[in-house]
Amino acid sequence: MPLRIDVITIFPDYFAPLQLSLMGKAQQSGLVTIAIHDLREFTSDRHRSVDDTPYGGGAGMVMTPEPWGQAIDAVVTDQSTLIVPTPAGKLFSQPVAAELAHSTHLIFACGRYEGIDQRVVEYYRPRIDVRELSIGDYVLAGGDVATLAMIEASVRLVPGVLGNPESLVEESHQLPGVEYPSYTKPPTWRGLDVPEVLLSGHHDQIARWRAEQSTIRTTHNRPDLLPGS
Ligand SMILES: COc1cccc(Cn2ccc3ccc(-c4cc(N)[nH]n4)cc32)c1
């Protein structure tokens, strides 16, 4: 059963990259189907408006609920998971990507302005799985880039998408800490040599060196990922 993804956005062109590279191949292989929907197709006024001023005052505009209700109703089933990117959401992570990779149907609601009227989340929450997700503690201009990141991180975990599933085992965020540094040819580049141990053929020494490098890198860059932190 392929994973179906429906993206609802006012900027469909943001999702052209999903036709390229691994994401494009995943769609051609039939493992994943991705459809992009323009929210403005679900408006009913002459100006195809999707936003209005916020109740309670405040800067900016808020996206009105009805176009979202029409758009989501057009694709939703009882198997759907509705994902709403927002800076206020739970943090997206590799374990969350793995969960999404094993879903049947994902609907991404890509907001803009100051976000989407909260009643959209409130309306669907009793009906389907709804997840408000952040991709990090910084504020984007909308949910489109967050959606691209979450789709890429999740689809690459769909069985059969990655040619070599072996590469999933060692990568960062699957094992504790971050990945060791990687090297390839040439053996010397601008006077810099590849660490000798990697050319030795001693696989247990290489494994030990890589584990040490992962700990050094994690301690320096991501002490929050160290065991027991
Ligand atoms: C809702 O609160 C907001 C406050 C100020 C600006 C914006 C802009 N904005 C609109 C829709 C939207 C969806 C997601 C994100 C987002 C997610 C992450 N991790 N960073 N930024 C940002 C979004 C929203």
Coordinates of C-alpha atoms and ligand atoms in Angstrom, one line a residue:
M1 CA 0.0 0.0 0.0
P2 CA 1.8 3.2 -1.1
L3 CA 2.0 6.1 1.2
R4 CA -0.3 8.9 -0.1
I5 CA 0.6 12.5 0.7
D6 CA -1.6 15.5 0.0
V7 CA -0.1 19.0 0.4
I8 CA -2.4 22.0 0.6
T9 CA -0.7 25.4 0.1
I10 CA -1.1 28.8 -1.5
F11 CA 2.4 28.3 -3.1
P12 CA 2.2 25.0 -5.1
D13 CA 5.5 25.9 -6.9
Y14 CA 7.4 25.5 -3.6
F15 CA 6.9 21.8 -4.1
A16 CA 8.4 21.4 -7.5
P17 CA 11.6 20.0 -5.9
L18 CA 9.7 16.9 -4.9
Q19 CA 9.8 15.8 -8.6
L20 CA 13.6 15.6 -8.4
S21 CA 16.1 13.0 -7.2
L22 CA 15.1 10.6 -4.5
M23 CA 11.6 12.0 -4.0
G24 CA 11.0 11.9 -7.7
K25 CA 12.2 8.3 -7.9
A26 CA 10.0 7.3 -4.9
Q27 CA 6.9 8.6 -6.8
Q28 CA 7.9 6.9 -10.1
S29 CA 8.4 3.7 -8.2
G30 CA 4.8 3.8 -6.9
L31 CA 6.0 3.6 -3.2
V32 CA 4.7 7.1 -2.6
T33 CA 2.1 9.3 -4.3
I34 CA 2.3 13.1 -3.7
A35 CA -0.4 15.6 -4.8
I36 CA -0.2 19.3 -4.4
H37 CA -3.4 21.4 -4.0
D38 CA -3.7 25.2 -4.3
L39 CA -5.8 26.4 -1.3
R40 CA -7.2 29.2 -3.5
E41 CA -9.0 26.6 -5.6
F42 CA -11.2 26.1 -2.5
T43 CA -12.2 29.8 -2.0
S44 CA -15.6 31.1 -3.1
D45 CA -15.2 34.8 -3.3
R46 CA -14.1 36.8 -6.4
H47 CA -10.8 37.8 -4.8
R48 CA -10.0 34.2 -3.8
S49 CA -9.1 35.5 -0.3
V50 CA -7.6 33.2 2.3
D51 CA -6.9 35.6 5.2
D52 CA -8.4 38.2 7.5
T53 CA -7.6 40.3 10.5
P54 CA -7.0 38.5 13.9
Y55 CA -9.8 38.6 16.5
G56 CA -8.4 40.2 19.7
G57 CA -6.1 42.4 17.6
G58 CA -2.4 42.0 17.0
A59 CA -0.1 42.3 14.0
G60 CA -0.5 40.5 10.7
M61 CA -3.3 38.4 9.3
V62 CA -4.7 35.0 10.1
M63 CA -5.9 32.4 7.5
T64 CA -9.6 31.9 7.5
P65 CA -11.0 28.4 8.3
E66 CA -13.5 27.8 5.5
P67 CA -11.1 27.3 2.6
W68 CA -9.1 24.9 4.7
G69 CA -12.3 23.0 5.6
Q70 CA -13.2 22.7 2.0
A71 CA -9.7 21.7 0.9
I72 CA -9.1 19.1 3.7
D73 CA -12.7 17.6 3.2
A74 CA -11.8 17.1 -0.4
V75 CA -8.9 14.7 0.4
V76 CA -9.6 13.4 4.0
T77 CA -10.4 9.8 4.9
D78 CA -10.6 8.1 8.3
Q79 CA -7.1 6.8 7.6
S80 CA -5.7 10.4 7.3
T81 CA -3.1 12.1 9.5
L82 CA -3.4 15.9 9.3
I83 CA 0.0 17.6 9.9
V84 CA 0.0 21.3 10.6
P85 CA 3.5 22.9 10.6
T86 CA 3.7 25.7 13.3
P87 CA 6.4 27.2 15.5
A88 CA 4.1 26.3 18.4
G89 CA 4.1 22.5 17.5
K90 CA 5.8 19.5 19.0
L91 CA 9.3 19.0 17.7
F92 CA 9.6 16.9 14.5
S93 CA 12.4 14.3 14.9
Q94 CA 13.8 11.2 13.3
P95 CA 11.4 9.0 15.4
V96 CA 8.5 11.1 14.2
A97 CA 9.7 10.8 10.6
A98 CA 9.7 7.0 11.1
E99 CA 6.1 7.1 12.4
L100 CA 5.0 9.2 9.4
A101 CA 6.9 6.9 7.0
H102 CA 4.6 4.1 8.1
S103 CA 1.3 6.0 7.8
T104 CA -1.3 5.4 5.1
H105 CA -2.2 9.0 4.3
L106 CA -0.6 12.3 5.3
I107 CA -2.3 15.7 4.7
F108 CA 0.1 18.7 5.2
A109 CA -1.7 22.1 5.8
C110 CA 0.9 24.7 4.8
G111 CA -0.1 28.0 6.5
R112 CA 1.2 31.4 5.8
Y113 CA 0.7 34.9 7.4
E114 CA 0.5 34.4 11.2
G115 CA -1.0 30.9 10.9
I116 CA -4.3 29.2 10.4
D117 CA -7.5 29.8 12.5
Q118 CA -7.1 27.3 15.3
R119 CA -10.7 25.9 14.8
V120 CA -9.3 24.0 11.8
V121 CA -7.2 21.9 14.2
E122 CA -10.1 21.8 16.7
Y123 CA -12.6 20.6 14.0
Y124 CA -10.5 17.6 12.7
R125 CA -8.9 16.5 16.0
P126 CA -12.0 14.4 17.1
R127 CA -12.2 12.9 13.6
I128 CA -8.6 12.0 12.6
D129 CA -5.0 12.1 14.0
V130 CA -3.9 15.8 14.0
R131 CA -0.3 16.7 14.7
E132 CA 0.9 20.3 15.1
L133 CA 4.7 20.0 14.3
S134 CA 7.7 22.4 14.5
I135 CA 10.9 21.6 12.6
G136 CA 13.0 23.8 15.0
D137 CA 13.1 26.8 17.3
Y138 CA 13.2 29.4 14.6
V139 CA 10.4 31.1 12.7
L140 CA 9.8 30.6 9.0
A141 CA 7.5 32.7 6.8
G142 CA 5.2 29.7 6.3
G143 CA 4.7 26.0 6.6
D144 CA 5.9 25.1 3.1
V145 CA 9.7 24.7 3.8
A146 CA 8.8 22.8 7.0
T147 CA 6.6 20.5 5.0
L148 CA 9.3 19.9 2.4
A149 CA 11.7 19.0 5.2
M150 CA 9.2 16.6 6.9
I151 CA 8.3 14.9 3.6
E152 CA 11.9 14.4 2.7
A153 CA 12.9 13.0 6.1
S154 CA 9.8 10.7 6.2
V155 CA 9.7 9.4 2.6
R156 CA 13.4 8.4 2.7
L157 CA 12.4 6.0 5.5
V158 CA 9.7 4.3 3.5
P159 CA 10.8 0.8 2.9
G160 CA 12.2 0.4 -0.7
V161 CA 12.8 4.2 -1.2
L162 CA 16.5 4.1 -0.3
G163 CA 18.6 1.8 -2.5
N164 CA 20.8 0.8 0.4
P165 CA 18.9 0.5 3.7
E166 CA 22.2 -0.2 5.4
S167 CA 22.9 3.6 5.3
L168 CA 19.9 4.1 7.6
V169 CA 21.4 2.1 10.4
E170 CA 24.5 4.3 11.1
E171 CA 23.1 7.7 10.2
S172 CA 22.9 10.4 12.9
H173 CA 19.8 10.4 15.1
Q174 CA 19.2 6.7 14.7
L175 CA 22.2 5.9 17.0
P176 CA 23.0 8.0 20.1
G177 CA 25.0 11.0 19.1
V178 CA 26.0 12.4 15.7
E179 CA 27.7 10.7 12.8
Y180 CA 31.5 10.3 12.5
P181 CA 33.2 12.4 9.7
S182 CA 33.4 10.9 6.2
Y183 CA 36.3 10.9 3.7
T184 CA 36.8 9.8 0.1
K185 CA 39.4 10.0 -2.7
P186 CA 41.9 11.6 -3.2
P187 CA 44.0 10.3 -0.2
T188 CA 45.7 13.8 0.0
W189 CA 43.8 17.0 -0.9
R190 CA 45.5 20.4 -0.7
G191 CA 48.1 18.9 1.7
L192 CA 45.4 17.3 3.9
D193 CA 45.6 13.5 4.4
V194 CA 42.7 11.1 5.1
P195 CA 43.1 9.7 8.6
E196 CA 45.6 6.8 8.3
V197 CA 43.3 4.3 10.1
L198 CA 40.7 4.5 7.3
L199 CA 43.2 3.3 4.8
S200 CA 44.5 0.5 7.0
G201 CA 41.9 -2.2 6.3
H202 CA 41.7 -3.0 10.0
H203 CA 37.9 -2.9 10.4
D204 CA 37.8 -3.2 14.2
Q205 CA 40.3 -0.3 14.5
I206 CA 38.2 1.7 12.0
A207 CA 35.0 1.0 14.0
R208 CA 36.7 2.1 17.2
W209 CA 38.0 5.3 15.5
R210 CA 34.6 6.1 14.1
A211 CA 32.9 5.6 17.6
E212 CA 35.6 7.9 19.1
Q213 CA 35.0 10.6 16.4
S214 CA 31.2 10.4 16.9
T215 CA 31.7 11.0 20.7
I216 CA 34.1 13.9 20.1
R217 CA 31.7 15.5 17.5
T218 CA 28.6 14.9 19.7
T219 CA 30.4 16.4 22.8
H220 CA 31.4 19.5 20.8
N221 CA 28.3 20.0 18.6
R222 CA 25.4 18.3 20.4
P223 CA 26.1 17.6 24.1
D224 CA 22.4 17.4 24.5
L225 CA 22.5 14.0 22.6
L226 CA 25.1 12.5 24.9
P227 CA 23.8 9.4 26.8
G228 CA 22.6 10.5 30.3
S229 CA 22.3 14.2 29.3
Ligands
LIG1 C1 2.1 30.5 13.9 O1 2.9 31.6 14.5 C2 3.6 32.3 13.6 C3 4.2 33.4 14.1 C4 5.0 34.2 13.3 C5 5.2 33.8 11.9 C6 4.5 32.7 11.4 C7 4.7 32.3 10.0 N1 4.1 31.0 9.7 C8 2.8 30.9 9.2 C9 2.5 29.6 9.0 C10 3.6 28.8 9.5 C11 3.9 27.4 9.6 C12 5.1 27.0 10.2 C13 6.0 27.9 10.6 C14 7.3 27.5 11.3 C15 7.6 26.2 11.7 C16 8.8 26.3 12.3 N2 9.5 25.3 12.9 N3 9.2 27.6 12.2 N4 8.3 28.3 11.6 C17 5.8 29.3 10.5 C18 4.6 29.7 9.9 C19 3.8 31.9 12.3

